[in-house]
Short mmCIF file of C-alpha atoms in Angstrom, two decimals:
data_model
loop_
_atom_site.label_atom_id
_atom_site.label_comp_id
_atom_site.label_asym_id
_atom_site.label_seq_id
_atom_site.Cartn_x
_atom_site.Cartn_y
_atom_site.Cartn_z
CA UNK A 1 -87.31 6.62 52.60
CA UNK A 2 -87.05 9.05 55.50
CA UNK A 3 -87.71 12.06 53.31
CA UNK A 4 -86.09 15.31 54.36
CA UNK A 5 -84.58 15.22 57.84
CA UNK A 6 -83.84 18.32 59.86
CA UNK A 7 -82.06 18.72 63.18
CA UNK A 8 -82.54 19.83 65.80
CA UNK A 9 -86.31 20.09 66.02
CA UNK A 10 -86.24 22.89 68.59
CA UNK A 11 -83.56 25.32 69.65
CA UNK A 12 -83.35 28.23 72.06
CA UNK A 13 -80.54 30.74 71.64
CA UNK A 14 -79.60 34.04 73.18
CA UNK A 15 -79.45 37.24 71.18
CA UNK A 16 -76.01 37.70 69.64
CA UNK A 17 -75.20 34.01 69.53
CA UNK A 18 -74.63 31.89 66.46
CA UNK A 19 -76.65 28.86 65.38
CA UNK A 20 -76.24 26.00 62.91
CA UNK A 21 -79.18 24.05 61.54
CA UNK A 22 -78.81 20.84 59.58
CA UNK A 23 -80.68 19.17 56.75
CA UNK A 24 -80.43 15.82 55.00
CA UNK A 25 -82.26 15.78 51.67
CA UNK A 26 -84.55 13.10 50.40
CA UNK A 27 -82.76 10.20 48.76
CA UNK A 28 -82.09 11.00 45.10
CA UNK A 29 -82.33 14.76 45.57
CA UNK A 30 -79.28 16.97 45.05
CA UNK A 31 -80.65 20.47 45.63
CA UNK A 32 -81.42 21.97 49.01
CA UNK A 33 -83.32 25.17 49.70
CA UNK A 34 -83.85 26.90 53.02
CA UNK A 35 -86.91 28.88 54.05
CA UNK A 36 -87.80 30.98 57.06
CA UNK A 37 -91.39 30.87 58.26
CA UNK A 38 -92.38 33.47 60.80
CA UNK A 39 -95.53 32.92 62.84
CA UNK A 40 -98.64 33.45 60.71
CA UNK A 41 -96.66 33.93 57.51
CA UNK A 42 -95.85 31.84 54.50
CA UNK A 43 -92.32 30.48 54.10
CA UNK A 44 -89.74 32.95 52.77
CA UNK A 45 -86.87 31.80 50.58
CA UNK A 46 -83.43 32.23 52.12
CA UNK A 47 -81.13 30.48 49.62
CA UNK A 48 -80.61 27.40 47.50
CA UNK A 49 -77.61 25.09 47.19
CA UNK A 50 -76.70 22.90 44.28
CA UNK A 51 -73.35 21.23 43.60
CA UNK A 52 -72.06 22.67 46.87
CA UNK A 53 -72.60 26.24 45.70
CA UNK A 54 -75.16 28.88 46.58
CA UNK A 55 -77.21 29.25 43.40
CA UNK A 56 -79.87 31.69 44.45
CA UNK A 57 -80.42 33.94 47.41
CA UNK A 58 -83.45 35.66 48.81
CA UNK A 59 -83.61 38.98 50.59
CA UNK A 60 -81.70 37.97 53.70
CA UNK A 61 -78.60 39.61 55.22
CA UNK A 62 -75.12 38.13 55.13
CA UNK A 63 -75.62 36.93 58.69
CA UNK A 64 -77.39 34.03 57.02
CA UNK A 65 -74.96 31.66 55.36
CA UNK A 66 -74.97 28.06 54.32
CA UNK A 67 -73.05 25.13 53.09
CA UNK A 68 -73.71 21.99 51.10
CA UNK A 69 -71.61 18.88 51.52
CA UNK A 70 -70.64 16.28 48.89
CA UNK A 71 -73.40 13.99 50.18
CA UNK A 72 -75.91 16.81 49.40
CA UNK A 73 -76.70 17.50 53.05
CA UNK A 74 -76.72 21.13 54.04
CA UNK A 75 -76.26 23.52 56.94
CA UNK A 76 -77.77 26.89 57.60
CA UNK A 77 -75.74 29.23 59.81
CA UNK A 78 -77.05 32.40 61.37
CA UNK A 79 -74.64 34.76 63.12
CA UNK A 80 -75.34 37.56 65.59
CA UNK A 81 -78.87 36.34 66.27
CA UNK A 82 -81.65 38.88 66.61
CA UNK A 83 -84.99 38.45 68.31
CA UNK A 84 -86.57 38.75 64.87
CA UNK A 85 -84.77 35.62 63.73
CA UNK A 86 -87.15 33.55 65.84
CA UNK A 87 -89.03 31.40 63.34
CA UNK A 88 -89.50 27.95 61.90
CA UNK A 89 -86.68 27.15 59.49
CA UNK A 90 -87.64 24.76 56.73
CA UNK A 91 -85.40 22.77 54.47
CA UNK A 92 -86.69 21.59 51.11
CA UNK A 93 -84.98 19.26 48.69
CA UNK A 94 -85.47 18.49 45.04
CA UNK A 95 -83.50 17.62 41.99
CA UNK A 96 -82.66 20.51 39.73
CA UNK A 97 -83.02 19.54 36.09
CA UNK A 98 -80.49 21.59 34.21
CA UNK A 99 -80.79 20.31 30.68
CA UNK A 100 -83.27 19.10 28.13
CA UNK A 101 -85.95 21.66 28.95
CA UNK A 102 -86.92 19.81 32.08
CA UNK A 103 -88.66 21.71 34.84
CA UNK A 104 -88.17 21.58 38.56
CA UNK A 105 -91.17 20.09 40.23
CA UNK A 106 -92.49 20.34 43.70
CA UNK A 107 -90.14 20.23 46.61
CA UNK A 108 -90.11 17.85 49.56
CA UNK A 109 -90.08 19.72 52.84
CA UNK A 110 -88.71 18.74 56.20
CA UNK A 111 -90.59 19.26 59.45
CA UNK A 112 -88.45 22.26 60.29
CA UNK A 113 -86.37 23.56 63.17
CA UNK A 114 -88.15 25.89 65.56
CA UNK A 115 -85.62 28.57 66.58
CA UNK A 116 -86.39 30.84 69.49
CA UNK A 117 -84.08 33.75 70.21
CA UNK A 118 -84.36 35.23 73.70
CA UNK B 1 -90.20 40.61 41.38
CA UNK B 2 -92.82 37.99 42.06
CA UNK B 3 -95.65 38.07 44.53
CA UNK B 4 -98.37 35.66 45.58
CA UNK B 5 -101.52 36.89 47.28
CA UNK B 6 -104.03 34.75 49.12
CA UNK B 7 -106.74 37.22 50.10
CA UNK B 8 -108.48 34.97 52.63
CA UNK B 9 -106.69 34.20 55.87
CA UNK B 10 -109.57 32.00 57.06
CA UNK B 11 -112.22 30.08 55.14
CA UNK B 12 -114.99 28.03 56.71
CA UNK B 13 -117.40 25.75 54.88
CA UNK B 14 -119.69 22.88 55.76
CA UNK B 15 -119.04 19.31 54.72
CA UNK B 16 -120.30 18.67 51.22
CA UNK B 17 -120.22 22.32 50.20
CA UNK B 18 -118.01 23.56 47.36
CA UNK B 19 -114.82 25.31 48.33
CA UNK B 20 -112.58 27.73 46.47
CA UNK B 21 -109.31 29.04 47.85
CA UNK B 22 -108.15 32.11 45.98
CA UNK B 23 -104.65 32.79 44.76
CA UNK B 24 -103.45 35.68 42.66
CA UNK B 25 -99.91 36.21 41.51
CA UNK B 26 -97.73 38.80 39.87
CA UNK B 27 -94.76 37.83 37.78
CA UNK B 28 -93.51 39.24 34.51
CA UNK B 29 -92.42 35.93 33.03
CA UNK B 30 -93.96 32.49 32.75
CA UNK B 31 -94.33 31.02 36.21
CA UNK B 32 -94.82 27.59 37.65
CA UNK B 33 -97.70 27.53 40.14
CA UNK B 34 -98.18 25.12 43.02
CA UNK B 35 -100.52 24.45 45.89
CA UNK B 36 -99.01 23.13 49.11
CA UNK B 37 -101.00 21.85 52.09
CA UNK B 38 -100.09 21.48 55.73
CA UNK B 39 -102.33 19.28 57.85
CA UNK B 40 -102.27 19.61 61.62
CA UNK B 41 -98.88 18.54 63.05
CA UNK B 42 -97.61 17.47 59.64
CA UNK B 43 -95.02 18.88 57.32
CA UNK B 44 -95.72 21.00 54.28
CA UNK B 45 -96.51 18.80 51.29
CA UNK B 46 -97.21 19.35 47.63
CA UNK B 47 -100.89 19.12 46.72
CA UNK B 48 -100.74 19.85 43.03
CA UNK B 49 -98.88 21.80 40.35
CA UNK B 50 -100.36 23.48 37.34
CA UNK B 51 -98.16 21.86 34.72
CA UNK B 52 -99.42 18.39 35.53
CA UNK B 53 -103.10 19.41 35.35
CA UNK B 54 -103.94 16.63 37.77
CA UNK B 55 -106.61 16.30 40.41
CA UNK B 56 -105.44 15.34 43.88
CA UNK B 57 -107.90 14.43 46.65
CA UNK B 58 -110.64 15.94 44.49
CA UNK B 59 -108.90 19.33 44.26
CA UNK B 60 -108.22 21.05 40.96
CA UNK B 61 -106.63 24.35 40.06
CA UNK B 62 -106.56 26.12 36.73
CA UNK B 63 -103.97 28.69 35.80
CA UNK B 64 -105.65 31.78 34.39
CA UNK B 65 -102.91 33.88 32.87
CA UNK B 66 -105.30 36.68 31.92
CA UNK B 67 -106.44 37.14 35.50
CA UNK B 68 -103.10 35.96 36.94
CA UNK B 69 -104.93 33.58 39.21
CA UNK B 70 -104.54 29.98 40.31
CA UNK B 71 -107.57 29.28 42.47
CA UNK B 72 -107.92 25.91 44.19
CA UNK B 73 -111.32 24.26 43.97
CA UNK B 74 -113.14 21.24 45.27
CA UNK B 75 -116.82 20.55 44.55
CA UNK B 76 -117.59 18.74 47.82
CA UNK B 77 -115.45 19.55 50.86
CA UNK B 78 -114.64 16.87 53.42
CA UNK B 79 -113.73 17.30 57.08
CA UNK B 80 -110.28 15.86 56.41
CA UNK B 81 -109.61 18.76 54.03
CA UNK B 82 -109.25 21.06 57.03
CA UNK B 83 -105.70 22.37 56.84
CA UNK B 84 -103.49 25.32 55.96
CA UNK B 85 -103.15 25.84 52.21
CA UNK B 86 -100.34 27.77 50.54
CA UNK B 87 -100.17 28.91 46.96
CA UNK B 88 -96.61 29.17 45.63
CA UNK B 89 -94.90 30.42 42.50
CA UNK B 90 -91.61 29.44 40.95
CA UNK B 91 -89.99 31.40 38.10
CA UNK B 92 -89.54 29.54 34.87
CA UNK B 93 -87.30 30.70 32.09
CA UNK B 94 -85.80 29.03 29.07
CA UNK B 95 -86.92 25.56 30.03
CA UNK B 96 -85.08 25.50 33.33
CA UNK B 97 -86.78 26.54 36.50
CA UNK B 98 -84.76 28.63 38.88
CA UNK B 99 -86.53 26.77 41.61
CA UNK B 100 -87.08 29.55 44.14
CA UNK B 101 -90.57 29.32 45.61
CA UNK B 102 -92.50 32.42 46.58
CA UNK B 103 -95.37 31.59 48.93
CA UNK B 104 -98.56 33.36 49.74
CA UNK B 105 -99.49 33.91 53.37
CA UNK B 106 -101.75 30.89 53.43
CA UNK B 107 -105.43 30.19 53.96
CA UNK B 108 -106.71 28.14 56.88
CA UNK B 109 -109.57 26.01 55.65
CA UNK B 110 -111.99 24.62 58.20
CA UNK B 111 -114.63 22.14 57.09
CA UNK B 112 -117.43 21.78 59.62
CA UNK B 113 -119.44 18.56 59.97
#
């Protein structure tokens, strides 16, 4: 099992450009969450996708958007890049128990995509 | 709103000494608490979660709802425990977790030989 796979591993973009990051969840997982981790900070929740819909969203502007495909993989898109968008972007997958009082457990994280905006 | 605070950015101990990494949280409901660890050049991975009440690699953590704390403890630190540790909180309501994780800023633990 390859776990969570993210691509690319590193990316350099110019301010104002657009970027797409990709994530393949761990086998058996159907929920994908995206996090932004600035240098020296803990990861910050961007949004979560389940059944191809955005289920939750953190405090990020509309420039950040995403998509989930039928095979549960996901993309994170960032438009009009700012210097402050430079960070490590982490993808985390899990299954989201929706019935029977089950609880979501820990997530499996990918290695991340290091985005540098110049 | 939920918040997780890890008051120590850096923590250094000697091998064999006890270690405690502090975590305090604020959340109005009933949260799920986790500890994640990131070893050098590795991805973030789950260390333990409070609902399972398990001990992983000798680490334990007890949820203290009165003090809103979830401190991570190990009686005898090992050099291989050196890593970045994150405390995280997930809201839980009505038997179904919303799943969003709120992380603290992390504590870098260094265990000296």
